[in-house]
């Protein structure tokens, strides 16, 4: 397999922009302005929040400020996994009780169908296919973790998931050395850029004002400050996820974790016949440094994982360009999973950042004393979680402004959760790189020395990271 051919595209934001190209940006903020709600960030969180607020209260004057263009960040670079995972559920069970965490999980299960329903209702064709999520195990240790994971999910009320052995797994998808898998129906594949473009056009059609090429440099009560002017509003909602560290005073709030992806050329019918994957499930594994993949609408495989996990000083990249070593590592995963694809070309590679809180818990907050709100810290499960977060922000704003009372969403355990900041540099960089180096080492050991025990290295890394 070669990634050095002239048709190989490294960066260019992501493969998902290959069809239509990078969009022409909307006009920047022309000067000082006022609004009822100003939303900072034109990704999924910001656009969904604008959508639900405007639908609930059409009279609201809502302005969205985006530093580049809608979908420039993780919303335009992710793996297209619309699924029911939510970061921090176990911690919320410890803090607020199992019943509260079960309610959060049920809300996430419902969110998958909510996104699909709204996209259909608004005429957004995002190549959605609800095939569920299949997570495979390829070693004895992974199989032990898979079975424990499956039982854990059942304990949170997900009764419709299924556990498969090696033969049943192969009937769905032929992953080399797969010894088992678990499947949940609460997942779908989609094209993330088609969703974010459609969502931006929809909210603009509702009367929401979107200003692109307008970086917000500071957020303070009732003010969103940009180089072009300041937007004043009673509510300022920060929806910046992995780019939060670029805001004044937010350098250590959420760590911008890097995730990288590759896409193959369209595969032939013979290649698909060798692999299977007719159900077009999203595909993951039980490695410590896990992978994620989908079969795209144009019959490629788009596959991602951690490359260089973090840039010193919480820096973010410009155009998604990815180190060659990362491209090769992802290609190796592809061929290890599907040896018959050793000759298939990788045509695209890209990277993006996702927001990671210090305790790995997604949160939604509205400070009623200041009118400042925020949502994020999705730790890689944001395609669906952004929608639930946005509906929760809508309810919090409406409650605070006297338009509505408490709702089931405002009572979810992630609302108002407080997280300590990340360590200063160089400890932040050393810690994250050390953690992922340890996970990769643990995975290699488990492949070389099969056994049902998970590597102690990975358990130690979990404790240091604060994920345990």
Coordinates of N, CA and C in Angstrom, one line a residue, residues 81-93 98 100-112 133 135 149 152-153 156 158 161 184 186 241 290 355 357 359-364 375-392 412-415 417 467:
X81 N -18.9 9.3 13.4 CA -19.5 8.4 14.3 C -20.6 9.1 15.1
X82 N -21.9 8.9 14.7 CA -23.0 9.4 15.5 C -23.4 8.3 16.4
X83 N -23.0 8.3 17.7 CA -23.2 7.2 18.6 C -23.5 7.7 20.0
X84 N -23.8 6.7 20.9 CA -24.4 7.1 22.2 C -23.4 7.2 23.3
X85 N -22.1 7.2 23.0 CA -21.1 7.4 24.0 C -21.1 8.8 24.6
X86 N -20.9 8.9 25.9 CA -20.8 10.2 26.6 C -19.6 10.1 27.6
X87 N -18.7 11.1 27.5 CA -17.5 11.1 28.3 C -17.9 11.4 29.8
X88 N -17.5 10.6 30.7 CA -17.6 10.9 32.1 C -18.8 10.2 32.8
X89 N -19.5 9.3 32.1 CA -20.7 8.7 32.7 C -20.4 8.0 34.0
X90 N -19.3 7.2 34.1 CA -19.0 6.5 35.3 C -18.7 7.5 36.5
X91 N -18.0 8.5 36.2 CA -17.8 9.5 37.3 C -19.1 10.2 37.7
X92 N -20.0 10.4 36.8 CA -21.2 11.0 37.2 C -22.1 10.1 38.1
X93 N -21.9 8.8 37.8 CA -22.6 7.8 38.6 C -22.1 7.8 40.0
X98 N -26.3 6.2 40.5 CA -26.4 5.4 39.3 C -27.6 5.8 38.5
X100 N -29.0 8.8 38.1 CA -28.7 10.0 37.3 C -27.9 9.7 36.1
X101 N -26.9 8.8 36.3 CA -26.1 8.4 35.1 C -26.9 7.6 34.1
X102 N -27.8 6.8 34.5 CA -28.7 6.0 33.6 C -29.5 7.0 32.8
X103 N -30.0 8.1 33.5 CA -30.8 9.1 32.7 C -30.0 9.8 31.7
X104 N -28.7 10.0 32.0 CA -27.8 10.7 31.0 C -27.6 9.7 29.8
X105 N -27.4 8.4 30.1 CA -27.2 7.5 29.1 C -28.4 7.3 28.2
X106 N -29.6 7.3 28.8 CA -30.8 7.2 28.0 C -31.0 8.4 27.1
X107 N -30.7 9.6 27.6 CA -30.7 10.8 26.8 C -29.8 10.7 25.6
X108 N -28.6 10.1 25.8 CA -27.7 9.9 24.7 C -28.2 8.9 23.7
X109 N -28.8 7.8 24.2 CA -29.4 6.9 23.2 C -30.4 7.6 22.4
X110 N -31.3 8.4 23.0 CA -32.3 9.1 22.2 C -31.7 10.1 21.3
X111 N -30.6 10.7 21.6 CA -30.0 11.7 20.8 C -29.6 11.2 19.4
X112 N -29.2 10.0 19.3 CA -28.8 9.5 18.0 C -30.0 9.6 17.1
X133 N -23.1 0.4 16.1 CA -21.6 0.4 16.4 C -21.2 -1.0 16.7
X135 N -17.8 -3.1 18.0 CA -16.5 -3.0 18.5 C -15.9 -4.3 18.7
X149 N -17.0 -4.7 29.2 CA -17.6 -3.5 28.7 C -19.1 -3.7 28.3
X152 N -21.1 -3.9 31.4 CA -21.1 -2.5 32.0 C -22.2 -1.7 31.3
X153 N -22.3 -1.8 30.0 CA -23.3 -1.1 29.2 C -24.7 -1.6 29.6
X156 N -26.2 0.0 32.5 CA -26.8 1.4 32.4 C -28.1 1.4 31.5
X158 N -28.9 -0.4 28.7 CA -29.0 -0.6 27.3 C -29.2 -2.1 27.0
X161 N -28.3 -4.3 23.1 CA -27.0 -4.6 22.6 C -26.8 -6.1 22.5
X184 N -24.1 -2.4 19.3 CA -25.3 -1.6 19.8 C -26.0 -1.0 18.6
X186 N -27.4 1.8 18.7 CA -27.5 3.2 18.9 C -26.3 3.9 18.3
X241 N -14.9 24.0 22.1 CA -14.3 22.6 22.2 C -12.8 22.6 22.2
X290 N -7.2 3.1 21.0 CA -8.2 2.5 20.1 C -8.3 3.2 18.7
X355 N -11.7 18.4 22.5 CA -11.5 19.0 23.9 C -11.5 17.9 24.9
X357 N -11.3 17.6 29.1 CA -11.2 18.1 30.4 C -10.2 17.3 31.3
X359 N -10.7 15.8 34.0 CA -11.3 14.6 34.6 C -12.0 13.8 33.5
X360 N -11.8 14.1 32.2 CA -12.4 13.4 31.1 C -13.9 13.4 31.1
X361 N -14.5 14.4 31.6 CA -16.0 14.5 31.7 C -16.6 15.6 30.8
X362 N -17.5 15.3 30.0 CA -18.2 16.3 29.2 C -19.1 17.1 30.1
X363 N -19.3 18.4 29.9 CA -20.1 19.3 30.8 C -20.9 20.3 30.0
X364 N -22.0 20.7 30.6 CA -22.8 21.8 30.1 C -23.1 22.7 31.3
X375 N -20.3 24.5 26.7 CA -20.5 23.1 26.6 C -19.4 22.5 25.9
X376 N -19.0 21.3 26.3 CA -17.9 20.7 25.5 C -17.1 19.7 26.4
X377 N -15.9 19.4 26.0 CA -15.1 18.4 26.7 C -15.6 17.0 26.3
X378 N -16.0 16.8 25.0 CA -16.6 15.6 24.6 C -15.7 14.4 24.5
X379 N -14.4 14.6 24.5 CA -13.4 13.6 24.5 C -13.6 12.6 23.3
X380 N -14.0 13.1 22.1 CA -14.1 12.3 21.0 C -15.4 11.7 20.6
X381 N -16.4 12.0 21.5 CA -17.8 11.5 21.2 C -18.8 12.6 20.9
X382 N -18.3 13.7 20.3 CA -19.1 14.9 20.1 C -20.1 14.9 19.0
X383 N -20.1 14.0 18.1 CA -21.0 14.1 16.9 C -22.4 14.1 17.5
X384 N -22.7 13.2 18.4 CA -24.0 13.1 19.0 C -24.1 14.0 20.3
X385 N -23.1 14.0 21.1 CA -23.1 14.7 22.4 C -23.4 16.2 22.2
X386 N -22.9 16.8 21.1 CA -23.1 18.2 20.9 C -24.6 18.5 20.8
X387 N -25.4 17.6 20.2 CA -26.8 17.8 20.1 C -27.5 17.9 21.5
X388 N -27.1 16.9 22.3 CA -27.7 16.9 23.6 C -27.3 18.1 24.4
X389 N -26.0 18.5 24.3 CA -25.5 19.6 25.0 C -26.2 20.9 24.5
X390 N -26.5 21.0 23.2 CA -27.1 22.2 22.7 C -28.6 22.3 23.2
X391 N -29.3 21.2 23.3 CA -30.7 21.2 23.8 C -30.7 21.6 25.3
X392 N -29.6 21.1 26.0 CA -29.5 21.5 27.4 C -29.2 23.0 27.6
X412 N -29.9 16.8 34.3 CA -29.0 15.8 34.0 C -27.7 16.1 34.8
X413 N -26.9 15.0 35.2 CA -25.8 15.2 36.1 C -24.6 15.9 35.6
X414 N -24.5 16.1 34.3 CA -23.4 16.8 33.7 C -23.5 18.3 33.8
X415 N -24.7 18.8 34.1 CA -25.0 20.2 34.2 C -24.3 20.9 35.4
X417 N -21.2 20.8 36.1 CA -20.0 20.1 36.7 C -18.8 21.0 36.6
X467 N -8.4 8.9 34.4 CA -9.5 8.3 33.7 C -10.2 7.2 34.5

